[in-house]
XYZ file of N, CA and C in Angstrom:
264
model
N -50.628 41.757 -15.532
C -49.673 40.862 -16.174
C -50.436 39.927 -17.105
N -49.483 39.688 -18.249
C -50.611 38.699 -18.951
C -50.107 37.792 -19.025
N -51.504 36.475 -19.206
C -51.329 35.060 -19.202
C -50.246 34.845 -19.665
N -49.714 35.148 -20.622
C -48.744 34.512 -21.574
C -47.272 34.953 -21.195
N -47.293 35.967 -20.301
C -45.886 36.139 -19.754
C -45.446 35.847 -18.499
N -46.651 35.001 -17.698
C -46.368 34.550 -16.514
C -45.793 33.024 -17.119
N -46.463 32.814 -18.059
C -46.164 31.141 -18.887
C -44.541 31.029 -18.730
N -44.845 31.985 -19.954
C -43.348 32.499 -20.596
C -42.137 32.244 -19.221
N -42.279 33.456 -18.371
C -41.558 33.308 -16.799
C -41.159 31.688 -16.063
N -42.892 30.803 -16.262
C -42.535 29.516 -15.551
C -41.465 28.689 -16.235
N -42.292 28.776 -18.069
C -41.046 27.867 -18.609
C -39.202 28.333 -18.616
N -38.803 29.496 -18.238
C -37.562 29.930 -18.109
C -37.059 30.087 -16.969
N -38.023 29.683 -15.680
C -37.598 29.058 -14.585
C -37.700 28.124 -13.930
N -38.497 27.211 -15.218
C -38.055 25.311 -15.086
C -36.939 25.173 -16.241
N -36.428 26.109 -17.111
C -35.345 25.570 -17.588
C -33.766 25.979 -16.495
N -34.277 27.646 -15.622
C -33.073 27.614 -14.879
C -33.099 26.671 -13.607
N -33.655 26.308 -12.986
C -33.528 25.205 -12.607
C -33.187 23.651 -13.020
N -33.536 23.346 -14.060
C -32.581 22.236 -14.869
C -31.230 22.145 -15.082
N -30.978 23.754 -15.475
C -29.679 24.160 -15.584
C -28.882 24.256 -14.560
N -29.453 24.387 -13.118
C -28.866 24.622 -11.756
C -28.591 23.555 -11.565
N -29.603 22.425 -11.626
C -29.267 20.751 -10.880
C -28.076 20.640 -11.543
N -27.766 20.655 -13.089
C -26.728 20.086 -13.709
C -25.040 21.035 -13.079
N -25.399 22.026 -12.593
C -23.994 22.956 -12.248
C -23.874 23.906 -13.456
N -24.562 24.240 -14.640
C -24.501 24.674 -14.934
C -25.357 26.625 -14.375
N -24.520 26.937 -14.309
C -24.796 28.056 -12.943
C -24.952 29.101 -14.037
N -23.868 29.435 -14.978
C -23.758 30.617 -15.739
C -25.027 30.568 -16.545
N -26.048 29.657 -17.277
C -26.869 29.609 -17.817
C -28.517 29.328 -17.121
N -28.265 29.245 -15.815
C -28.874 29.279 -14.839
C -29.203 30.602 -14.483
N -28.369 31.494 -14.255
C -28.608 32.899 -14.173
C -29.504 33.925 -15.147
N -28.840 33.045 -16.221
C -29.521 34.032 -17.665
C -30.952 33.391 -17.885
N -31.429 32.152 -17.185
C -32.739 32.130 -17.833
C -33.414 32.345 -16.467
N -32.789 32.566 -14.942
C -33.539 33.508 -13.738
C -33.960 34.922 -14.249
N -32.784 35.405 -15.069
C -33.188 36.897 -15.469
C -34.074 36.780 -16.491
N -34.152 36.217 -17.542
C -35.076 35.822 -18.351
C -37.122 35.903 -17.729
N -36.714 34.943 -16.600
C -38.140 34.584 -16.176
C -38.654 35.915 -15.656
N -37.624 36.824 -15.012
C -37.889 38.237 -14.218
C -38.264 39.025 -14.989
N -37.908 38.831 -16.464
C -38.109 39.886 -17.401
C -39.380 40.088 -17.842
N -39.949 38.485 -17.913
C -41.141 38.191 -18.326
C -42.763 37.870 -17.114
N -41.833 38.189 -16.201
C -42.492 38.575 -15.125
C -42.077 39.354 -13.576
N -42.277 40.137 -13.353
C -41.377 40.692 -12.418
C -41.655 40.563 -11.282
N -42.994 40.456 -10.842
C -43.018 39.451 -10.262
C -43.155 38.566 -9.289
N -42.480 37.324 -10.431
C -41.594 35.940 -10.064
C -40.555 36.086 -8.566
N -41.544 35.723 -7.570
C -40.215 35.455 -6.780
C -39.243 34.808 -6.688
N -39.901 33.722 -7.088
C -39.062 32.329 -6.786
C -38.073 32.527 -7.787
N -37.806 33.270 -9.209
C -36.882 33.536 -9.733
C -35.659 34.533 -9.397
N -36.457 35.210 -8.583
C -35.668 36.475 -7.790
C -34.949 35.428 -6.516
N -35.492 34.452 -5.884
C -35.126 33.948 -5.103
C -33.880 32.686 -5.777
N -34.049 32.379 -6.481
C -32.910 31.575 -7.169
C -31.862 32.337 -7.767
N -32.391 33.253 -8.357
C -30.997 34.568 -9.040
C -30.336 34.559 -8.083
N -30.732 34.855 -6.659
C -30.146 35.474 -5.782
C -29.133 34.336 -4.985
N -29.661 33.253 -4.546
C -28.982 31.988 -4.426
C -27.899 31.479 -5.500
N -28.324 31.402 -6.841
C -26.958 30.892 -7.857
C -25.668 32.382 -7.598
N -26.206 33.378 -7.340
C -25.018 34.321 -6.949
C -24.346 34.742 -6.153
N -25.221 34.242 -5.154
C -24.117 33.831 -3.511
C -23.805 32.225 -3.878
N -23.899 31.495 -4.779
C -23.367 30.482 -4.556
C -21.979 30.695 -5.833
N -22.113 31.108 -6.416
C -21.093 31.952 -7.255
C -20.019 32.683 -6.621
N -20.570 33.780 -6.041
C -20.029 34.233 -5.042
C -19.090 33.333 -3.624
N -19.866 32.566 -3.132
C -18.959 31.586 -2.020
C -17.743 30.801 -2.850
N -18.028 29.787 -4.464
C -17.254 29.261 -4.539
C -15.772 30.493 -4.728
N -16.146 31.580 -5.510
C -15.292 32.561 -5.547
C -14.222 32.501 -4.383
N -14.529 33.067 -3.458
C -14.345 33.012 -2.138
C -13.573 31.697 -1.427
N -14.090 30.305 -1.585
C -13.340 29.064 -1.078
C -12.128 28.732 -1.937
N -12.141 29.348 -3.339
C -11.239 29.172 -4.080
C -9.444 29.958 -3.524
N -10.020 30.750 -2.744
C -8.638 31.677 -2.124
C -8.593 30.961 -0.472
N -9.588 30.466 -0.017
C -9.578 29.629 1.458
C -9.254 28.231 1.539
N -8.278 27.755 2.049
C -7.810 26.359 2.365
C -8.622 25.807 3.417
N -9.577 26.435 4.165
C -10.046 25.240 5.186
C -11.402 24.658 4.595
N -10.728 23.115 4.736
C -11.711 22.419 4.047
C -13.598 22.624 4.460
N -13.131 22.271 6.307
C -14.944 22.309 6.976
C -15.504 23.265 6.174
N -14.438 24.948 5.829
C -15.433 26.079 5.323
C -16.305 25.428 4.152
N -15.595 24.824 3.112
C -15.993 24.135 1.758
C -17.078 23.358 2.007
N -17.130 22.291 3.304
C -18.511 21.998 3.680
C -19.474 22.626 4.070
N -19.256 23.479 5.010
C -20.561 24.295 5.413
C -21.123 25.133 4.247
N -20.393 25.511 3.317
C -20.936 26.080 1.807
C -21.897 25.623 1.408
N -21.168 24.320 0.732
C -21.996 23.199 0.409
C -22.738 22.894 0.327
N -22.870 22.522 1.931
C -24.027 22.297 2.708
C -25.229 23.203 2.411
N -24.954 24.546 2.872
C -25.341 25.542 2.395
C -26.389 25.186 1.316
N -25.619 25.674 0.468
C -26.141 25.557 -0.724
C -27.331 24.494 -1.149
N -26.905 22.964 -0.817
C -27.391 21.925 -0.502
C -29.235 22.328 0.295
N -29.237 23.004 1.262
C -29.975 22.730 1.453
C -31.243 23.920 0.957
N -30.718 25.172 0.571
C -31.387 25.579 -0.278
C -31.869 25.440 -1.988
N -30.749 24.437 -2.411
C -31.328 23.760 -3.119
C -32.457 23.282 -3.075
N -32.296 22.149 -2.379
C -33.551 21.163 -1.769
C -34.868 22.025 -1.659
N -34.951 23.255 -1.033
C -36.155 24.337 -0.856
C -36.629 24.805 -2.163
N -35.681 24.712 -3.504
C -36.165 25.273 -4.218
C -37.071 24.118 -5.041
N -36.361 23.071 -4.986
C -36.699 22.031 -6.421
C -38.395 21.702 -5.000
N -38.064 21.658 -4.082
C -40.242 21.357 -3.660
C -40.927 22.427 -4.463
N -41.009 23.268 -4.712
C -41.901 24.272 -5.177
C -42.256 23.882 -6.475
């Protein structure tokens, strides 16, 4: 792999992560795939792709479910794999 496309990879998965904190999810995705492209890899991009799309996926999902706790434990969810990603 070369220097310049592992670079390439970090800076497009400190921008999808910028993009994640804000909720912006759909542009979050495209610069996870981005970083994969340019390095394959990138776990931690494979590991966030995969998180913004079960979290995509769940809100999908709570959107047809009325019980609220479910909407928390999501959340939560989500919440705390967040948190795992932004230490790295």
């Amino acid at each position: 792999m070369k220097k310049s496309n592992e670079n390439t990879s970090l800076k497009y998965l400190e921008l999808a992560k910028e993009k994640e904190e804000i909720g912006e999810y759909k542009e979050a995705l495209e610069y996870y795939e981005k970083s994969i492209e340019e390095d394959p890899d990138n776990i931690e991009a494979y590991f966030g792709l995969n998180l913004i799309n079960s979290y995509i996926e769940m809100e999908k999902e709570l959107k047809n479910d009325d019980a609220s706790d479910n909407i928390n434990k999501h959340i939560e969810f989500f919440n705390i794999f967040n948190e795992f990603l932004n230490k790295k």
